[in-house]
Amino acid sequence: MKNKIKTLRKQSNMTQEKLSKLCGVSRQTINCVENDKYDPTLELAFKISRALDKNVEEVFMYDKIS
Amino acid sequence: MKNKIKTLRKQSNMTQEKLSKLCGVSRQTINCVENDKYDPTLELAFKISRALDKNVEEVFMYDKIS
DNA sequence: TCATTGTGTCCAACGTTTTGGACATTTACA
DNA sequence: TGTAAATGTCCAAAACGTTGGACACAATGA
């Protein structure tokens, strides 16, 4: 699983802190998801994507391998 | 969060058991996700969607409320 | 240079997803 | 009608996402 959170977040001039508040989660959570530390919940994936004004599949790329 | 798993699964003539094996998870997991018992992992959401030959957002509907 | 902000990371705790095993109920069909 | 398949559900345990708090380091700009 790959994601474009960092890129899209910077395009929107947002910090991890700001994004985390928009999503209602902690900054560590955003940091970990952004850096592929773990798989987010589907609901969180939706929240992040919406905060970045994108569809889930525009933010997260599923690569069948692992 | 709503989903169309049951409908799409039946359109593909699949049992929960078959879908669970395609996704590499237990049948209970498919059952619970299908009946909104809990939020799946994003990776599982992708696996389910792909098994049903759909995009994530064609299978799962995020309704901002709760 | 210094101060501030943003990011990465650690930890232990907590909550939720996911599990196998088992059983009751419903559905489908001979 | 009866039989098997499919589904719903319970439990306790395991696995994993998420948390606050804290700290180090990098980046930014005055």
PDB file of C-alpha atoms (C1' of nucleotides) in Angstrom:
ATOM      1  CA  MET A   1       0.000   0.000   0.000  1.00  0.00           C
ATOM      2  CA  LYS A   2       1.370   3.365  -1.001  1.00  0.00           C
ATOM      3  CA  ASN A   3      -0.040   6.819  -0.488  1.00  0.00           C
ATOM      4  CA  LYS A   4       0.348  10.391  -1.651  1.00  0.00           C
ATOM      5  CA  ILE A   5      -0.584  12.074   1.611  1.00  0.00           C
ATOM      6  CA  LYS A   6       2.603  14.066   2.054  1.00  0.00           C
ATOM      7  CA  THR A   7       2.546  15.455  -1.474  1.00  0.00           C
ATOM      8  CA  LEU A   8      -1.143  16.343  -1.430  1.00  0.00           C
ATOM      9  CA  ARG A   9      -0.902  17.730   2.074  1.00  0.00           C
ATOM     10  CA  LYS A  10       1.891  20.104   1.062  1.00  0.00           C
ATOM     11  CA  GLN A  11       0.001  21.097  -2.057  1.00  0.00           C
ATOM     12  CA  SER A  12      -2.768  22.185   0.286  1.00  0.00           C
ATOM     13  CA  ASN A  13      -0.302  23.927   2.580  1.00  0.00           C
ATOM     14  CA  MET A  14      -1.217  21.761   5.504  1.00  0.00           C
ATOM     15  CA  THR A  15       0.844  20.488   8.408  1.00  0.00           C
ATOM     16  CA  GLN A  16       0.388  16.992   9.881  1.00  0.00           C
ATOM     17  CA  GLU A  17      -1.107  18.741  12.880  1.00  0.00           C
ATOM     18  CA  LYS A  18      -3.689  20.573  10.791  1.00  0.00           C
ATOM     19  CA  LEU A  19      -4.619  17.449   8.852  1.00  0.00           C
ATOM     20  CA  SER A  20      -4.902  15.448  12.051  1.00  0.00           C
ATOM     21  CA  LYS A  21      -7.357  17.947  13.477  1.00  0.00           C
ATOM     22  CA  LEU A  22      -9.417  17.970  10.308  1.00  0.00           C
ATOM     23  CA  CYS A  23      -9.627  14.204  10.589  1.00  0.00           C
ATOM     24  CA  GLY A  24     -10.199  14.118  14.324  1.00  0.00           C
ATOM     25  CA  VAL A  25      -7.192  11.923  15.076  1.00  0.00           C
ATOM     26  CA  SER A  26      -3.792  12.429  16.676  1.00  0.00           C
ATOM     27  CA  ARG A  27      -0.763  13.768  14.853  1.00  0.00           C
ATOM     28  CA  GLN A  28       1.072  10.485  15.395  1.00  0.00           C
ATOM     29  CA  THR A  29      -1.662   8.655  13.559  1.00  0.00           C
ATOM     30  CA  ILE A  30      -1.335  10.901  10.527  1.00  0.00           C
ATOM     31  CA  ASN A  31       2.428  10.575  10.677  1.00  0.00           C
ATOM     32  CA  CYS A  32       2.276   6.788  10.823  1.00  0.00           C
ATOM     33  CA  VAL A  33      -0.227   6.454   8.018  1.00  0.00           C
ATOM     34  CA  GLU A  34       1.713   8.920   5.878  1.00  0.00           C
ATOM     35  CA  ASN A  35       4.900   6.900   6.405  1.00  0.00           C
ATOM     36  CA  ASP A  36       3.287   3.495   5.926  1.00  0.00           C
ATOM     37  CA  LYS A  37       3.806   2.444   9.510  1.00  0.00           C
ATOM     38  CA  TYR A  38       0.412   0.829   9.525  1.00  0.00           C
ATOM     39  CA  ASP A  39      -2.853   0.360   7.717  1.00  0.00           C
ATOM     40  CA  PRO A  40      -5.495   2.920   8.613  1.00  0.00           C
ATOM     41  CA  THR A  41      -9.125   2.117   9.176  1.00  0.00           C
ATOM     42  CA  LEU A  42     -11.290   2.574   6.089  1.00  0.00           C
ATOM     43  CA  GLU A  43     -13.097   5.415   7.824  1.00  0.00           C
ATOM     44  CA  LEU A  44      -9.845   7.210   8.536  1.00  0.00           C
ATOM     45  CA  ALA A  45      -8.776   6.679   4.938  1.00  0.00           C
ATOM     46  CA  PHE A  46     -11.995   8.379   3.858  1.00  0.00           C
ATOM     47  CA  LYS A  47     -11.489  11.263   6.286  1.00  0.00           C
ATOM     48  CA  ILE A  48      -7.944  11.845   5.102  1.00  0.00           C
ATOM     49  CA  SER A  49      -8.959  11.666   1.468  1.00  0.00           C
ATOM     50  CA  ARG A  50     -11.847  14.063   1.937  1.00  0.00           C
ATOM     51  CA  ALA A  51      -9.650  16.489   3.869  1.00  0.00           C
ATOM     52  CA  LEU A  52      -7.337  16.450   0.876  1.00  0.00           C
ATOM     53  CA  ASP A  53     -10.277  16.827  -1.475  1.00  0.00           C
ATOM     54  CA  LYS A  54      -9.645  13.524  -3.201  1.00  0.00           C
ATOM     55  CA  ASN A  55     -11.121  10.084  -3.646  1.00  0.00           C
ATOM     56  CA  VAL A  56      -9.699   7.255  -1.577  1.00  0.00           C
ATOM     57  CA  GLU A  57      -8.060   5.699  -4.609  1.00  0.00           C
ATOM     58  CA  GLU A  58      -6.438   8.985  -5.559  1.00  0.00           C
ATOM     59  CA  VAL A  59      -4.684   9.072  -2.190  1.00  0.00           C
ATOM     60  CA  PHE A  60      -4.039   5.394  -1.486  1.00  0.00           C
ATOM     61  CA  MET A  61      -2.604   2.929  -4.011  1.00  0.00           C
ATOM     62  CA  TYR A  62      -3.186  -0.738  -3.411  1.00  0.00           C
ATOM     63  CA  ASP A  63      -0.423  -2.888  -4.826  1.00  0.00           C
ATOM     64  CA  LYS A  64      -1.668  -6.446  -4.381  1.00  0.00           C
ATOM     65  CA  ILE A  65       1.864  -7.465  -3.256  1.00  0.00           C
ATOM     66  CA  SER A  66       1.707  -7.918   0.519  1.00  0.00           C
TER      67      SER A  66
ATOM     68  CA  MET B   1     -20.367   4.006   6.476  1.00  0.00           C
ATOM     69  CA  LYS B   2     -22.506   1.900   4.211  1.00  0.00           C
ATOM     70  CA  ASN B   3     -21.564  -0.801   1.762  1.00  0.00           C
ATOM     71  CA  LYS B   4     -22.917  -2.783  -1.152  1.00  0.00           C
ATOM     72  CA  ILE B   5     -21.034  -5.990  -0.477  1.00  0.00           C
ATOM     73  CA  LYS B   6     -24.038  -8.287  -0.203  1.00  0.00           C
ATOM     74  CA  THR B   7     -25.598  -7.061  -3.436  1.00  0.00           C
ATOM     75  CA  LEU B   8     -22.380  -7.161  -5.433  1.00  0.00           C
ATOM     76  CA  ARG B   9     -21.390 -10.495  -3.947  1.00  0.00           C
ATOM     77  CA  LYS B  10     -24.653 -12.065  -5.042  1.00  0.00           C
ATOM     78  CA  GLN B  11     -24.357 -10.509  -8.462  1.00  0.00           C
ATOM     79  CA  SER B  12     -21.055 -12.369  -8.707  1.00  0.00           C
ATOM     80  CA  ASN B  13     -22.649 -15.565  -7.362  1.00  0.00           C
ATOM     81  CA  MET B  14     -20.314 -15.663  -4.410  1.00  0.00           C
ATOM     82  CA  THR B  15     -20.842 -16.913  -0.879  1.00  0.00           C
ATOM     83  CA  GLN B  16     -19.333 -15.161   2.141  1.00  0.00           C
ATOM     84  CA  GLU B  17     -17.020 -18.149   2.391  1.00  0.00           C
ATOM     85  CA  LYS B  18     -15.779 -17.777  -1.166  1.00  0.00           C
ATOM     86  CA  LEU B  19     -15.262 -14.043  -0.803  1.00  0.00           C
ATOM     87  CA  SER B  20     -13.423 -14.552   2.481  1.00  0.00           C
ATOM     88  CA  LYS B  21     -11.012 -16.959   0.826  1.00  0.00           C
ATOM     89  CA  LEU B  22     -10.415 -14.601  -2.066  1.00  0.00           C
ATOM     90  CA  CYS B  23      -9.569 -11.909   0.467  1.00  0.00           C
ATOM     91  CA  GLY B  24      -7.542 -14.151   2.730  1.00  0.00           C
ATOM     92  CA  VAL B  25      -9.639 -13.475   5.832  1.00  0.00           C
ATOM     93  CA  SER B  26     -12.144 -15.418   7.904  1.00  0.00           C
ATOM     94  CA  ARG B  27     -15.781 -15.767   7.022  1.00  0.00           C
ATOM     95  CA  GLN B  28     -16.794 -13.952  10.206  1.00  0.00           C
ATOM     96  CA  THR B  29     -14.786 -10.957   9.109  1.00  0.00           C
ATOM     97  CA  ILE B  30     -16.623 -10.734   5.800  1.00  0.00           C
ATOM     98  CA  ASN B  31     -19.918 -11.193   7.600  1.00  0.00           C
ATOM     99  CA  CYS B  32     -19.165  -8.437  10.088  1.00  0.00           C
ATOM    100  CA  VAL B  33     -17.965  -5.972   7.478  1.00  0.00           C
ATOM    101  CA  GLU B  34     -20.928  -6.742   5.257  1.00  0.00           C
ATOM    102  CA  ASN B  35     -23.312  -6.071   8.160  1.00  0.00           C
ATOM    103  CA  ASP B  36     -21.539  -2.948   9.402  1.00  0.00           C
ATOM    104  CA  LYS B  37     -20.409  -4.557  12.637  1.00  0.00           C
ATOM    105  CA  TYR B  38     -17.084  -2.805  12.361  1.00  0.00           C
ATOM    106  CA  ASP B  39     -14.795  -0.748  10.189  1.00  0.00           C
ATOM    107  CA  PRO B  40     -12.437  -2.819   8.068  1.00  0.00           C
ATOM    108  CA  THR B  41      -8.816  -2.025   7.495  1.00  0.00           C
ATOM    109  CA  LEU B  42      -8.161  -0.047   4.318  1.00  0.00           C
ATOM    110  CA  GLU B  43      -6.252  -3.016   2.914  1.00  0.00           C
ATOM    111  CA  LEU B  44      -9.190  -5.325   3.516  1.00  0.00           C
ATOM    112  CA  ALA B  45     -11.511  -2.782   1.919  1.00  0.00           C
ATOM    113  CA  PHE B  46      -9.279  -2.869  -1.160  1.00  0.00           C
ATOM    114  CA  LYS B  47      -9.186  -6.672  -1.211  1.00  0.00           C
ATOM    115  CA  ILE B  48     -12.964  -6.907  -0.962  1.00  0.00           C
ATOM    116  CA  SER B  49     -13.463  -4.264  -3.633  1.00  0.00           C
ATOM    117  CA  ARG B  50     -11.033  -5.917  -6.014  1.00  0.00           C
ATOM    118  CA  ALA B  51     -12.602  -9.331  -5.455  1.00  0.00           C
ATOM    119  CA  LEU B  52     -15.889  -7.737  -6.460  1.00  0.00           C
ATOM    120  CA  ASP B  53     -14.210  -6.050  -9.411  1.00  0.00           C
ATOM    121  CA  LYS B  54     -14.974  -2.557  -8.152  1.00  0.00           C
ATOM    122  CA  ASN B  55     -13.313   0.548  -6.808  1.00  0.00           C
ATOM    123  CA  VAL B  56     -13.352   1.119  -3.067  1.00  0.00           C
ATOM    124  CA  GLU B  57     -15.807   3.978  -3.421  1.00  0.00           C
ATOM    125  CA  GLU B  58     -18.155   1.855  -5.507  1.00  0.00           C
ATOM    126  CA  VAL B  59     -18.409  -0.638  -2.664  1.00  0.00           C
ATOM    127  CA  PHE B  60     -18.157   1.563   0.430  1.00  0.00           C
ATOM    128  CA  MET B  61     -20.080   4.812   0.933  1.00  0.00           C
ATOM    129  CA  TYR B  62     -18.740   7.263   3.445  1.00  0.00           C
ATOM    130  CA  ASP B  63     -21.466   9.338   5.035  1.00  0.00           C
ATOM    131  CA  LYS B  64     -19.615  11.879   7.148  1.00  0.00           C
ATOM    132  CA  ILE B  65     -22.195  11.375   9.922  1.00  0.00           C
ATOM    133  CA  SER B  66     -20.486   9.284  12.617  1.00  0.00           C
TER     134      SER B  66
ATOM    135  C1'  DT C   1      22.622  33.005  15.509  1.00  0.00           C
ATOM    136  C1'  DC C   2      18.472  32.011  17.863  1.00  0.00           C
ATOM    137  C1'  DA C   3      13.695  30.805  18.387  1.00  0.00           C
ATOM    138  C1'  DT C   4       9.907  28.640  16.502  1.00  0.00           C
ATOM    139  C1'  DT C   5       7.581  25.304  13.910  1.00  0.00           C
ATOM    140  C1'  DG C   6       7.213  20.857  11.712  1.00  0.00           C
ATOM    141  C1'  DT C   7       8.489  16.144  11.658  1.00  0.00           C
ATOM    142  C1'  DG C   8      10.041  11.536  13.240  1.00  0.00           C
ATOM    143  C1'  DT C   9      10.108   8.421  16.950  1.00  0.00           C
ATOM    144  C1'  DC C  10       9.667   5.954  21.548  1.00  0.00           C
ATOM    145  C1'  DC C  11       6.714   3.983  25.157  1.00  0.00           C
ATOM    146  C1'  DA C  12       2.924   1.822  27.582  1.00  0.00           C
ATOM    147  C1'  DA C  13      -1.954   1.762  27.589  1.00  0.00           C
ATOM    148  C1'  DC C  14      -6.284   1.298  25.442  1.00  0.00           C
ATOM    149  C1'  DG C  15      -9.785   0.203  21.979  1.00  0.00           C
ATOM    150  C1'  DT C  16     -11.125  -2.163  17.939  1.00  0.00           C
ATOM    151  C1'  DT C  17     -10.512  -5.471  14.259  1.00  0.00           C
ATOM    152  C1'  DT C  18      -9.739 -10.245  13.296  1.00  0.00           C
ATOM    153  C1'  DT C  19      -9.371 -14.981  14.664  1.00  0.00           C
ATOM    154  C1'  DG C  20     -11.023 -20.220  15.259  1.00  0.00           C
ATOM    155  C1'  DG C  21     -14.473 -22.932  17.002  1.00  0.00           C
ATOM    156  C1'  DA C  22     -18.936 -23.859  17.608  1.00  0.00           C
ATOM    157  C1'  DC C  23     -23.873 -23.669  17.253  1.00  0.00           C
ATOM    158  C1'  DA C  24     -28.774 -21.874  15.784  1.00  0.00           C
ATOM    159  C1'  DT C  25     -31.301 -20.219  12.177  1.00  0.00           C
ATOM    160  C1'  DT C  26     -32.496 -19.332   7.580  1.00  0.00           C
ATOM    161  C1'  DT C  27     -32.446 -20.366   2.590  1.00  0.00           C
ATOM    162  C1'  DA C  28     -32.470 -23.252  -1.319  1.00  0.00           C
ATOM    163  C1'  DC C  29     -33.493 -27.141  -3.565  1.00  0.00           C
ATOM    164  C1'  DA C  30     -34.315 -32.269  -4.404  1.00  0.00           C
TER     165       DA C  30
ATOM    166  C1'  DT D   1     -40.852 -32.800   3.549  1.00  0.00           C
ATOM    167  C1'  DG D   2     -36.165 -33.321   4.530  1.00  0.00           C
ATOM    168  C1'  DT D   3     -31.257 -32.266   3.798  1.00  0.00           C
ATOM    169  C1'  DA D   4     -27.394 -29.474   2.875  1.00  0.00           C
ATOM    170  C1'  DA D   5     -25.589 -25.033   2.154  1.00  0.00           C
ATOM    171  C1'  DA D   6     -25.426 -20.309   3.590  1.00  0.00           C
ATOM    172  C1'  DT D   7     -25.805 -17.001   7.024  1.00  0.00           C
ATOM    173  C1'  DG D   8     -25.931 -14.875  11.651  1.00  0.00           C
ATOM    174  C1'  DT D   9     -24.079 -14.921  16.139  1.00  0.00           C
ATOM    175  C1'  DC D  10     -21.461 -15.969  20.566  1.00  0.00           C
ATOM    176  C1'  DC D  11     -17.035 -16.305  23.044  1.00  0.00           C
ATOM    177  C1'  DA D  12     -12.300 -15.453  24.469  1.00  0.00           C
ATOM    178  C1'  DA D  13      -7.851 -14.566  22.667  1.00  0.00           C
ATOM    179  C1'  DA D  14      -4.691 -12.571  19.461  1.00  0.00           C
ATOM    180  C1'  DA D  15      -3.292  -8.933  16.487  1.00  0.00           C
ATOM    181  C1'  DC D  16      -3.056  -4.374  15.389  1.00  0.00           C
ATOM    182  C1'  DG D  17      -4.561   0.633  15.060  1.00  0.00           C
ATOM    183  C1'  DT D  18      -4.702   4.743  17.952  1.00  0.00           C
ATOM    184  C1'  DT D  19      -3.652   7.445  21.990  1.00  0.00           C
ATOM    185  C1'  DG D  20      -1.052  11.170  25.040  1.00  0.00           C
ATOM    186  C1'  DG D  21       3.173  12.518  26.546  1.00  0.00           C
ATOM    187  C1'  DA D  22       7.586  13.390  25.708  1.00  0.00           C
ATOM    188  C1'  DC D  23      11.879  14.199  23.388  1.00  0.00           C
ATOM    189  C1'  DA D  24      15.372  14.781  19.414  1.00  0.00           C
ATOM    190  C1'  DC D  25      16.212  16.639  15.173  1.00  0.00           C
ATOM    191  C1'  DA D  26      15.414  19.282  10.852  1.00  0.00           C
ATOM    192  C1'  DA D  27      13.653  23.282   8.602  1.00  0.00           C
ATOM    193  C1'  DT D  28      12.295  27.925   8.544  1.00  0.00           C
ATOM    194  C1'  DG D  29      12.768  32.584   8.996  1.00  0.00           C
ATOM    195  C1'  DA D  30      13.707  36.864  12.027  1.00  0.00           C
TER     196       DA D  30
END
